[in-house]
Coordinates of C-alpha atoms in Angstrom, one line a residue:
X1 CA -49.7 -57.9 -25.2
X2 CA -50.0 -57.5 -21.6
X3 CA -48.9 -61.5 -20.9
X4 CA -46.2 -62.3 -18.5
X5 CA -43.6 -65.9 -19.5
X6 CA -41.5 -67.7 -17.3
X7 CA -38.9 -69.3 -19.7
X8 CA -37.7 -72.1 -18.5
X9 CA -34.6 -73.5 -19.9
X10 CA -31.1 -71.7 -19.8
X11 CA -29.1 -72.6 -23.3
X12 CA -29.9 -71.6 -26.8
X13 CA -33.8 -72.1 -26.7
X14 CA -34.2 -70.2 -23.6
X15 CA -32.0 -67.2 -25.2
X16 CA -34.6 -67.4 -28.5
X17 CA -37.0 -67.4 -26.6
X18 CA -36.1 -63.9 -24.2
X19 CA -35.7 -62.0 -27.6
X20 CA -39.3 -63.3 -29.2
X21 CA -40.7 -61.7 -25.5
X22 CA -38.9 -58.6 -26.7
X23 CA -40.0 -58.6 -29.5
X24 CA -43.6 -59.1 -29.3
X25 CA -43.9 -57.0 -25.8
X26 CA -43.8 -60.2 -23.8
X27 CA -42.7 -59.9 -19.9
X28 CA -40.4 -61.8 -18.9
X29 CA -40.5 -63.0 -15.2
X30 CA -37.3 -64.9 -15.4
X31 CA -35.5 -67.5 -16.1
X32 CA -35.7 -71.2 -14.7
X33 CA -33.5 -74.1 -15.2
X34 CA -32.7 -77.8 -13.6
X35 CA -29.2 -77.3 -14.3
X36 CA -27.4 -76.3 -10.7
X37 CA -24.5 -75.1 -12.8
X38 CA -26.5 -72.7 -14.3
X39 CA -27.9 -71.0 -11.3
X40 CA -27.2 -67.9 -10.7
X41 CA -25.5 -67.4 -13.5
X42 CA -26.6 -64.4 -16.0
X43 CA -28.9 -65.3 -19.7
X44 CA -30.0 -62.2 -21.7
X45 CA -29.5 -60.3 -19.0
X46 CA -32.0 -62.3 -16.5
X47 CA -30.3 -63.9 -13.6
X48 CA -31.0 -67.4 -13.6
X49 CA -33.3 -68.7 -10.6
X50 CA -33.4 -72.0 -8.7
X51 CA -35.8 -74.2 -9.9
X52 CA -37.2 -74.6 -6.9
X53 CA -38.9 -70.7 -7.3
X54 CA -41.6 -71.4 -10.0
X55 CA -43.5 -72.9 -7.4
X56 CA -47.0 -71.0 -7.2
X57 CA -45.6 -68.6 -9.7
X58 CA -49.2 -67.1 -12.2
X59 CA -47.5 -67.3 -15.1
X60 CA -47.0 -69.3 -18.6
X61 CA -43.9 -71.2 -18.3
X62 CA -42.5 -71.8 -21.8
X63 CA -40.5 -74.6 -22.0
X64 CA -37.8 -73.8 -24.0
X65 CA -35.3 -76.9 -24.9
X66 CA -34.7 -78.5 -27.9
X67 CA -36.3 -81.9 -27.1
X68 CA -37.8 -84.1 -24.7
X69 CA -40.1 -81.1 -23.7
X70 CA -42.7 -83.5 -22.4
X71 CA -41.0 -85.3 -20.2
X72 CA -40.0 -82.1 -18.7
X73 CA -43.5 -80.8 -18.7
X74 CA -44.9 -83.8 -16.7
X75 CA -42.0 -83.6 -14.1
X76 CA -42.9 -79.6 -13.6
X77 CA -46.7 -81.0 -13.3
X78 CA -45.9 -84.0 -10.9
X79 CA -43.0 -82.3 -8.8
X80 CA -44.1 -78.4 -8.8
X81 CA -47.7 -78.6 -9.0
X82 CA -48.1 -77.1 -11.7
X83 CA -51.6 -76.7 -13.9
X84 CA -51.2 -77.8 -17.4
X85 CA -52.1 -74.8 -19.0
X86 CA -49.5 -73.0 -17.3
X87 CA -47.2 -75.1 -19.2
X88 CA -46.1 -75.1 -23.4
X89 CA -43.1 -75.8 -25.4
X90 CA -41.4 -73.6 -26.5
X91 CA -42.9 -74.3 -30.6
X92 CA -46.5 -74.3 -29.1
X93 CA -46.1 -70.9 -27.4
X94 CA -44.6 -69.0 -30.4
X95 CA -46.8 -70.9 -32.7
X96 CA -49.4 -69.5 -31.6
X97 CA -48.5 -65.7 -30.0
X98 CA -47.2 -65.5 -34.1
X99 CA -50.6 -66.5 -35.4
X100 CA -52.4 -64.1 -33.0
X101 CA -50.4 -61.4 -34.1
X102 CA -50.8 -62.3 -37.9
X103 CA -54.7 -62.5 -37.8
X104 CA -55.0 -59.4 -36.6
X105 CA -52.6 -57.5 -39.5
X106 CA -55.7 -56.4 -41.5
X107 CA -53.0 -54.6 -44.2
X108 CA -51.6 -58.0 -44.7
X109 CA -55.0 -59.8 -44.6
X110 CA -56.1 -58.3 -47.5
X111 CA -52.2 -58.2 -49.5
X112 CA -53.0 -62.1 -49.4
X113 CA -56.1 -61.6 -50.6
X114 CA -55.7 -59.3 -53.3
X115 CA -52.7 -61.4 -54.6
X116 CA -55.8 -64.4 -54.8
X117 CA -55.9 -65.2 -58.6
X118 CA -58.6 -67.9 -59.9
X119 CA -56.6 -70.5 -61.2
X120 CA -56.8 -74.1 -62.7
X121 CA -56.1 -76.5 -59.4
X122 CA -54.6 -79.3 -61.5
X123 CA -51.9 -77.5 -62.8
X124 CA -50.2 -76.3 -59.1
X125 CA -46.6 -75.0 -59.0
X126 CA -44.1 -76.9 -56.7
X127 CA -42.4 -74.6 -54.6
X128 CA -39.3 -75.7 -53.2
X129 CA -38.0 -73.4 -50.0
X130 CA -35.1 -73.2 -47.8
X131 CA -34.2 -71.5 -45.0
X132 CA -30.7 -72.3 -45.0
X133 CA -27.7 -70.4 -45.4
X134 CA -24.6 -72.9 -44.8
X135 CA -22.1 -75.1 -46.3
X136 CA -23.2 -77.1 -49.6
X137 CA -24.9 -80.4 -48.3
X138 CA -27.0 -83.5 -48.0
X139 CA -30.5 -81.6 -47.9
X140 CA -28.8 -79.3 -50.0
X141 CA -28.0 -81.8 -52.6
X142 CA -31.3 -83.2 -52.4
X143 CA -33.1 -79.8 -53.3
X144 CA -31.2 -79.2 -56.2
X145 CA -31.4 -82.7 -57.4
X146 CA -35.2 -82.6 -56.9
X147 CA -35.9 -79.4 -58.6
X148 CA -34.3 -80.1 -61.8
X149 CA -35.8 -83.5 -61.6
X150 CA -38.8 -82.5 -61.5
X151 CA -38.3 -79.8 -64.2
X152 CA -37.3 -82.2 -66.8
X153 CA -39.9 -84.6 -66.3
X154 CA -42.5 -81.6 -66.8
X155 CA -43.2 -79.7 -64.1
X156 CA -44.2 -76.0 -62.9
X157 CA -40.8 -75.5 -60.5
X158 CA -40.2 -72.7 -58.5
X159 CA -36.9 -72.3 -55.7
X160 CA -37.2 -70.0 -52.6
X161 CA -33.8 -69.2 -51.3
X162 CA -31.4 -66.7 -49.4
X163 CA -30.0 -64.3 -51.8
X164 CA -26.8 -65.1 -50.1
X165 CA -26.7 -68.8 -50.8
X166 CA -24.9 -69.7 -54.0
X167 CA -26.7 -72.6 -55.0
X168 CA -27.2 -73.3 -58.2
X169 CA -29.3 -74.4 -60.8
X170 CA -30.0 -75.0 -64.2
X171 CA -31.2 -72.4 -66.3
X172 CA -34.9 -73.6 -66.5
X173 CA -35.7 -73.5 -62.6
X174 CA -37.3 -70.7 -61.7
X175 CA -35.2 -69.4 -58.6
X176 CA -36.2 -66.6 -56.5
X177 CA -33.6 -65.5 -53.9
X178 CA -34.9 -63.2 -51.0
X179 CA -33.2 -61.3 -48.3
X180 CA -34.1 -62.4 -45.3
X181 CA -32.1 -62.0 -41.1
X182 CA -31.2 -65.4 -40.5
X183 CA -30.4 -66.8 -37.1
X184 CA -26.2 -68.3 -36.4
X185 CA -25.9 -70.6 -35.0
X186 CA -23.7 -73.7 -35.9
X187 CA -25.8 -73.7 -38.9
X188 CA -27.3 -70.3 -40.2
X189 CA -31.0 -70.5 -41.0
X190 CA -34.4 -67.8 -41.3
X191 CA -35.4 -67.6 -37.7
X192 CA -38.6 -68.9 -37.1
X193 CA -41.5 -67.1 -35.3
X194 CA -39.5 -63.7 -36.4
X195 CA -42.7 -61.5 -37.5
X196 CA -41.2 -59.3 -40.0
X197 CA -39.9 -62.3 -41.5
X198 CA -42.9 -64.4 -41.8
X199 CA -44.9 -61.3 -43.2
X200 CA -42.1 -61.0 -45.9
X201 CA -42.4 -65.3 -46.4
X202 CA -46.2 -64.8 -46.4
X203 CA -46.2 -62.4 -49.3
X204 CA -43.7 -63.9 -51.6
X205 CA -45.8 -66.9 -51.1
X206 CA -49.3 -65.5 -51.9
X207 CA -47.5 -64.2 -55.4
X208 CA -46.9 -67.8 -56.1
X209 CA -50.4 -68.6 -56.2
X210 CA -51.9 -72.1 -55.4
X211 CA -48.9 -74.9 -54.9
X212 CA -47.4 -77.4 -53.7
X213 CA -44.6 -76.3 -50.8
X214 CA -41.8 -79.1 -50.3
X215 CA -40.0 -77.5 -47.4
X216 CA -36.9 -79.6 -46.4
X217 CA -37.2 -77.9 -42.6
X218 CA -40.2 -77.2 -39.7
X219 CA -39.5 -73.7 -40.3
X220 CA -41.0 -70.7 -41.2
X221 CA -42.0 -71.1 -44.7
X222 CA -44.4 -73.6 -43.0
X223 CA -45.9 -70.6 -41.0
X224 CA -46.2 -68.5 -43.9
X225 CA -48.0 -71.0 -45.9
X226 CA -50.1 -72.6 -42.8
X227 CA -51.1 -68.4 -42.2
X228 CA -52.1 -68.3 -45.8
X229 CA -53.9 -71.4 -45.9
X230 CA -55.7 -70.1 -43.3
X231 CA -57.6 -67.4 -45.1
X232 CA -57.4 -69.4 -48.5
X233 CA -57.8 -73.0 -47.6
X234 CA -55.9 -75.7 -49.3
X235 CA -54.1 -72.5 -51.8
X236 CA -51.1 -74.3 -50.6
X237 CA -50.5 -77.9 -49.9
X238 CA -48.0 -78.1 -47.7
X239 CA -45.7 -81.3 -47.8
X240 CA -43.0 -81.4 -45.4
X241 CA -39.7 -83.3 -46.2
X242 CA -38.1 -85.8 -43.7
X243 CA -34.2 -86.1 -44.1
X244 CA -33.4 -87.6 -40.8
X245 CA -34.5 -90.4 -38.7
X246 CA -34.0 -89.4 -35.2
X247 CA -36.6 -89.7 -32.5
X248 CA -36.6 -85.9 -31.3
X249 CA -36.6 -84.7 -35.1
X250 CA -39.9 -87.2 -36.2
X251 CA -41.3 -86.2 -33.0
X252 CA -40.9 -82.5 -34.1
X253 CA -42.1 -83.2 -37.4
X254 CA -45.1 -84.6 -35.9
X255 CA -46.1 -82.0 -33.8
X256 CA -46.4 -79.9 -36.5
X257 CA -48.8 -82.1 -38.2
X258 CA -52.1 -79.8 -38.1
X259 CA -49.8 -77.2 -40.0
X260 CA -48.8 -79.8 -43.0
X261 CA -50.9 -81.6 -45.5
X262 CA -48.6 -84.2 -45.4
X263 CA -44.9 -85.6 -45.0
X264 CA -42.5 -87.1 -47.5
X265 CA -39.6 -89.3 -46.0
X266 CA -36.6 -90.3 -47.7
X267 CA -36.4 -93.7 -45.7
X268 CA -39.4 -96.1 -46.0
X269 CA -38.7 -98.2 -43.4
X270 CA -36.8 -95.8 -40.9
X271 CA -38.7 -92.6 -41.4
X272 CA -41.9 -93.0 -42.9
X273 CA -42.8 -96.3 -41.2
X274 CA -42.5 -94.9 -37.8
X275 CA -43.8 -91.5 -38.6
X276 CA -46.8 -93.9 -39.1
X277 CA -46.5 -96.3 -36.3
X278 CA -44.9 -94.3 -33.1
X279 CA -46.3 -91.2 -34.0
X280 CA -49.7 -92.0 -35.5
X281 CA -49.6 -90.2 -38.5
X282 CA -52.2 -91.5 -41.0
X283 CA -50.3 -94.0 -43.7
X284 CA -51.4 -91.8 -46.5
X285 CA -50.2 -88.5 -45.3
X286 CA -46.8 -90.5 -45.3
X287 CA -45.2 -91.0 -48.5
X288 CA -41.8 -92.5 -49.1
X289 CA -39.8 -90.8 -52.2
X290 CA -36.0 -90.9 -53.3
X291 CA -34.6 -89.1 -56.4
X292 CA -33.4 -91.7 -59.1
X293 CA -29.8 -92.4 -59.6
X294 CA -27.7 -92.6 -62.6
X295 CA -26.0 -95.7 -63.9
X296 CA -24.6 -97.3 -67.1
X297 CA -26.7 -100.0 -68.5
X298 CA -23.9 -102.0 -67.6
X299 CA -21.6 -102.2 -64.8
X300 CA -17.7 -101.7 -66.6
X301 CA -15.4 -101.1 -64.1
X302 CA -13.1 -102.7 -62.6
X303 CA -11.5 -103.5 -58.8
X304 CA -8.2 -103.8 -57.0
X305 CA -6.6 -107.2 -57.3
X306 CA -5.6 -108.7 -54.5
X307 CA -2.0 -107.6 -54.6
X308 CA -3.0 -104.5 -54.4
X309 CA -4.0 -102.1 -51.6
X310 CA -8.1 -101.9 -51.1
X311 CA -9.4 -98.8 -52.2
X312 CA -11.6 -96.4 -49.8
X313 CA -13.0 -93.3 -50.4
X314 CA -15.0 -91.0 -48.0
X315 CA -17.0 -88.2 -48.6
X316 CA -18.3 -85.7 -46.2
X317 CA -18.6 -81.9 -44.7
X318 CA -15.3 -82.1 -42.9
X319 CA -16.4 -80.4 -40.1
X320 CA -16.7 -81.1 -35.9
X321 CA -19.7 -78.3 -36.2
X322 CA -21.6 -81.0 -38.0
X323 CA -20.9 -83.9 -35.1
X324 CA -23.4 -86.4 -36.7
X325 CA -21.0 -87.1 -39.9
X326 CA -18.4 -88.1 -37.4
X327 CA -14.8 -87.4 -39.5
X328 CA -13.2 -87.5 -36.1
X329 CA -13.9 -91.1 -36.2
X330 CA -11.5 -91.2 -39.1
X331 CA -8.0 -91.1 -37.1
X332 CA -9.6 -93.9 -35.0
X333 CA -10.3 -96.0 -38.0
X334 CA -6.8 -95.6 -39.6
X335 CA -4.7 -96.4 -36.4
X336 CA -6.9 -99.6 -36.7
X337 CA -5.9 -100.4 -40.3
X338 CA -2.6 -99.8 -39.8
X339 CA -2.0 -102.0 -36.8
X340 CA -4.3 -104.8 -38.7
X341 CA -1.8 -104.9 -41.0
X342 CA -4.7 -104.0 -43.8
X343 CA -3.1 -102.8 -47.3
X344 CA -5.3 -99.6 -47.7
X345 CA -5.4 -96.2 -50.0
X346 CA -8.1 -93.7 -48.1
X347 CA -9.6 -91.1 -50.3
X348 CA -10.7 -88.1 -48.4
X349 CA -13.5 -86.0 -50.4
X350 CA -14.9 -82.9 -48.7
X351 CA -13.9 -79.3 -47.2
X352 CA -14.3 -77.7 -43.6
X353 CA -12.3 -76.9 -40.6
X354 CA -11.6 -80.4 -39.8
X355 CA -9.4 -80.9 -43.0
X356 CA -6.1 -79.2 -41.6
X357 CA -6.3 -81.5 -38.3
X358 CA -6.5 -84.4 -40.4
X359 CA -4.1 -83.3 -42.9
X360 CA -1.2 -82.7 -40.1
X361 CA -2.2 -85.8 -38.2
X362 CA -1.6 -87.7 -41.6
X363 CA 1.5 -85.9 -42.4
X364 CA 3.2 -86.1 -38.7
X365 CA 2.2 -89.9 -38.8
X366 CA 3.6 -90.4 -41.9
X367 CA 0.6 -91.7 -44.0
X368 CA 0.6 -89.5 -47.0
X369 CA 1.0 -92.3 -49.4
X370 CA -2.3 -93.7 -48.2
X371 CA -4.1 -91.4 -46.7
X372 CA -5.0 -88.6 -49.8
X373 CA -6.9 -85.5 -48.7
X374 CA -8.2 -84.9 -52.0
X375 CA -10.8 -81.8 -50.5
X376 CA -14.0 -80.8 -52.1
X377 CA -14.7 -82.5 -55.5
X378 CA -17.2 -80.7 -57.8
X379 CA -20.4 -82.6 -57.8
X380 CA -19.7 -83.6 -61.7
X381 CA -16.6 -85.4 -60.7
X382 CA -17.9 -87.4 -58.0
X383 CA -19.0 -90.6 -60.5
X384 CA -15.7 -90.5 -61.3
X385 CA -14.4 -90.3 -57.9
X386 CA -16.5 -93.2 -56.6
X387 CA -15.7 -95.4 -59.5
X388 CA -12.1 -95.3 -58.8
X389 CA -12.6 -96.9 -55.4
X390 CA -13.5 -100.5 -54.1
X391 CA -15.3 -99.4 -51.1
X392 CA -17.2 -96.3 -49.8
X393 CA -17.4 -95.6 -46.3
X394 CA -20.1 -93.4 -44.1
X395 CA -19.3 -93.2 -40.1
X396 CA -22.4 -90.7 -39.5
X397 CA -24.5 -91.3 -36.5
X398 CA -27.4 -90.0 -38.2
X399 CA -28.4 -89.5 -42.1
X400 CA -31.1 -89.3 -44.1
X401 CA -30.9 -91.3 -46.9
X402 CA -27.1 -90.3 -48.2
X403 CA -27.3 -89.3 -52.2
X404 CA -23.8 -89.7 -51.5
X405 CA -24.2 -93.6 -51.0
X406 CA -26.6 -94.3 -53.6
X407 CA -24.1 -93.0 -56.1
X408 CA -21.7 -94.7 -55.2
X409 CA -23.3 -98.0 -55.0
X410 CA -24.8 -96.9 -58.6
X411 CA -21.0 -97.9 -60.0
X412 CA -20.4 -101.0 -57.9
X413 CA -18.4 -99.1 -55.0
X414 CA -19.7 -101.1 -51.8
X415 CA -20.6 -99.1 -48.9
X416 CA -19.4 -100.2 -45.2
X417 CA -22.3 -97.7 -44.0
X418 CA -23.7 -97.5 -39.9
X419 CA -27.2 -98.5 -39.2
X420 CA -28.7 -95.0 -39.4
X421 CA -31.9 -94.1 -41.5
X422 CA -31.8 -95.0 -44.9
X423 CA -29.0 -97.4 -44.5
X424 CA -31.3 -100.7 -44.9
X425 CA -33.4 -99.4 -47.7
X426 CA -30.5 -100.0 -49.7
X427 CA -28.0 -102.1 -48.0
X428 CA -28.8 -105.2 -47.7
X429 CA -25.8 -106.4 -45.1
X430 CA -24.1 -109.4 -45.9
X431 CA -25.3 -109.3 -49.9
X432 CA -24.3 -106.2 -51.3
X433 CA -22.6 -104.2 -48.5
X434 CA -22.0 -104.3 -44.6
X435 CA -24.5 -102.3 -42.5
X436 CA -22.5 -101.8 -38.8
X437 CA -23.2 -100.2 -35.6
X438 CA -23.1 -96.3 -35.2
X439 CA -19.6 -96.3 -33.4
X440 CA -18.3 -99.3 -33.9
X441 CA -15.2 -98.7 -36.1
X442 CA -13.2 -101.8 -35.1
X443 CA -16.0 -103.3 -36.9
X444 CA -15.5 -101.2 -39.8
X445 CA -11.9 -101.7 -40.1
X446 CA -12.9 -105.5 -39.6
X447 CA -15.0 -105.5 -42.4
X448 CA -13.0 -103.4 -44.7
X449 CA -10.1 -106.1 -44.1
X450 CA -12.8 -108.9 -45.1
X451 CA -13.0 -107.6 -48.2
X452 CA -9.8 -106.9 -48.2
X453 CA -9.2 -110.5 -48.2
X454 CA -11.8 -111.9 -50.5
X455 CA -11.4 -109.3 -53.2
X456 CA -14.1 -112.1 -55.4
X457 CA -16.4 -111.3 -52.5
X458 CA -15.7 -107.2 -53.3
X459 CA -16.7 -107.7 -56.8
X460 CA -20.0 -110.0 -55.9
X461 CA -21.0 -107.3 -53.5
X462 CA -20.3 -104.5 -55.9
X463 CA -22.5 -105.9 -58.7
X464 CA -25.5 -106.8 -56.0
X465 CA -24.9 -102.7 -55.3
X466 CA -25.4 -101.5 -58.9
X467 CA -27.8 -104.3 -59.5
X468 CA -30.1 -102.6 -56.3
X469 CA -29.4 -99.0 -57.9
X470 CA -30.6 -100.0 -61.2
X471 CA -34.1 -102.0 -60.0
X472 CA -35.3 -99.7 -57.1
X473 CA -33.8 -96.0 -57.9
X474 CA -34.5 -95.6 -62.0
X475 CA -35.9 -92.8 -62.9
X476 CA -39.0 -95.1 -64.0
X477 CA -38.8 -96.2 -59.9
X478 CA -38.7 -92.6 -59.1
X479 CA -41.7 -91.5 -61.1
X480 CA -44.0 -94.0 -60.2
X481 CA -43.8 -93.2 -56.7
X482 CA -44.1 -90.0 -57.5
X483 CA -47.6 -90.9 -59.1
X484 CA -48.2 -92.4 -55.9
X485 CA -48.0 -89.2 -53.4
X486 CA -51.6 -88.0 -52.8
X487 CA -51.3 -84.4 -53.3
X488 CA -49.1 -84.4 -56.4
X489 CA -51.6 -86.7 -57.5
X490 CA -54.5 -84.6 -56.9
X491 CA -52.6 -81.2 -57.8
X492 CA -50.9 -82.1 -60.6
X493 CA -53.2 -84.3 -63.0
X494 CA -51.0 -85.8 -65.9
X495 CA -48.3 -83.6 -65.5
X496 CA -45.0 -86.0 -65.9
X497 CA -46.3 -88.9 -67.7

């Protein structure tokens, strides 16, 4: 490619994007950011101009920052004079200099096609990817939880993953675990736009056959199948997964929108109504899905008495790599407790790097009687865990819709959650839990010591919880919106009835 870029942004984006010039021949002119602290200064081995310089310069500037590219854009349009098609973010750029190269691999061209079998379209696989290579979590939890889910009720299920990642799953999922560079990076994940790795993606892919792709990330099993779908239309219906409910993600989920068939969001009111109203994604290319939730077809249990210390647990990644789960809101919220006067035992669930802080913090302030760092919990002892509390607490600034809540609330534990996506579909605040403002944790300590103090009001709230679980997340709740999402419905016939 003789095509000269002008990257501008100086952080991690900008350093992605000087090694995808590399590697697809690109010229780099330089390197262009706001910032004044990072002028001069040396990225990739470019030396980072003034912004003032891409003035007049001939050249595509790639715009190469994580979000809020088009504000950027229209200040380098307004303020530099700048033609529009000189400008593209940074997922537009590579989007399309991957494509290009892809189209015109004739070898793999014809791999996908000769991999074409004829095949009966209403009996699809699901193909669940991910690109992940990290810690055990939420999205994590979610996959597995989905595939056997949908194995048991009677589905073709298939699981993409790194041959690194020890996830695992029950014998009768079909798992195929690949080898593939991933990217570090806080979290370690297949690096998008790589073109060795999308050619490796595109023919494990073609092997499947025609299906349905549930991708829990915009990443580059959505190339792969969007390059495939493009010489076999609709082999592969494509349904991106929504697990969080911040602007910059939806609006990144959006973009991609040509590329997907459709999107499935684990909030219906945080995620999939705005995906539908801000973004203007047609309603039925939006569908709202949750995976049901065991309970007992009674709630037996029972709750501290009031002469007895109030019961919290916590679960969570306990790292500061992950800053939207917050734990370092936790010493915060126990100073509070303590000089409340509020009778408390905090269970702490979860590994990471985090843990030891906490652990000497606890022990130096001498809380070890009601503080317990119990650390990670095997997901089969986690009814158990929740059940043992009166309260379950979440200080994230940003979720999905936590698995972790919904199981708790499934054996009466009442969550004291923040008002992040997915927090309202089940919480109703004031009637079966408390729903409080991200950050506000002398409201959470205020609310744990209401209950504290009204232990008749813990167990009213507890029931309401179960009571929600058992109406809304049944597996009989779960299936008929299955039933409900278009391309299942098309793909898959009667399969799960």
């Amino acid at each position: 490619m003789n095509e000269k870029i002008i990257v501008y942004g100086a952080g991690h984006y900008g350093r992605r994007c000087i090694k995808l010039a590399k590697q697809y021949g690109i010229e780099v002119l330089g390197v262009a950011d706001r910032s004044l602290e990072m002028t001069g200064k040396d990225i990739e081995g470019y030396t980072v101009w003034e912004i003032e310089r891409i003035r007049n310069q001939k050249a595509v500037i790639v715009i190469s920052v994580a979000d809020g590219w088009r504000d950027i854009k229209k200040e380098l349009a307004e303020r530099y004079s700048i033609r529009e098609e000189y400008l593209g973010s940074f997922d537009e750029y590579w989007s399309k200099r991957l494509r290009e190269v892809l189209m015109s691999d004739e070898e793999l061209f014809d791999s996908v096609f000769r991999r074409a079998q004829k095949e009966d379209p209403t009996k699809r696989k699901i193909v669940l990817t991910s690109s992940q290579n990290e810690a055990f979590g939420g999205i994590e939890t979610w996959l597995l939880k989905t595939a056997q889910f949908l194995k048991g009720v009677g589905y073709d299920v298939s699981v993409i993953l790194l041959d690194s990642y020890d996830l695992i799953f029950s014998e009768n999922v079909h798992v195929i675990r690949v080898n593939m560079e991933y990217e570090k990076r806080k979290k370690e994940r297949i690096a998008r736009y790589n073109i060795d790795t999308t050619r490796k993606l595109i023919v494990i892919l073609a092997e499947m056959g025609s299906c349905v792709m549930i991708s829990s990330r915009i990443d580059a099993f959505i190339d792969a199948a969007y390059f495939i779908n493009a010489i076999l239309p609709d082999r592969i219906c494509i349904q991106n997964v929504l697990h969080g409910g911040r602007s910059e993600y939806l609006q990144r989920a959006a973009d991609i929108s040509l590329q997907v068939d459709g999107y499935i969001g684990v909030s219906k009111e945080w995620i999939c109504k705005r995906m539908v109203e801000q973004y203007g994604i047609a309603a039925e290319r939006v569908t709202y899905f949750t995976l049901p939730v065991e309970y007992e077809q009674s709630l037996t249990r029972s709750y501290s008495s009031i002469d007895e210390p109030i019961k919290i647990g916590f679960a969570s990644r306990m790292t500061l790599n992950d800053p939207d789960k917050r734990v370092d809101y936790l010493i915060p919220l126990i100073r509070l407790l303590e000089k409340a006067g509020t009778e408390y035992i905090l269970s702490i669930a979860g590994d990471g790097d985090y843990l030891d802080t906490l652990s000497e913090w606890v022990a130096k302030v001498h809380l070890s009687d009601r503080v317990l760092i119990k650390g990670r919990i095997p997901q089969k002892d986690m009814t158990e865990f929740w059940r043992e509390q009166d309260i379950h607490i979440s200080l994230s600034d940003s979720e999905g819709n936590s698995v972790t809540k919904l199981e708790a609330m499934a054996v009466g534990t009442v969550p004291i959650i923040t008002d992040v996506s997915g927090a309202r579909d089940a919480v109703d605040d004031g009637k079966n839990g408390f729903v409080v403002a991200c950050g506000d944790i002398a409201e959470f300590a205020e609310k744990i010591r209401v209950l504290s103090k009204d232990r008749d009001l813990l167990k009213q709230f507890g029931y309401e919880s179960y009571k929600k679980i058992k109406e809304e997340y049944s597996k009989e709740a779960t299936l008929a919106r299955l039933k409900d999402m278009r391309c299942f419905r098309i793909s898959f016939g009667e399969a799960g009835d």
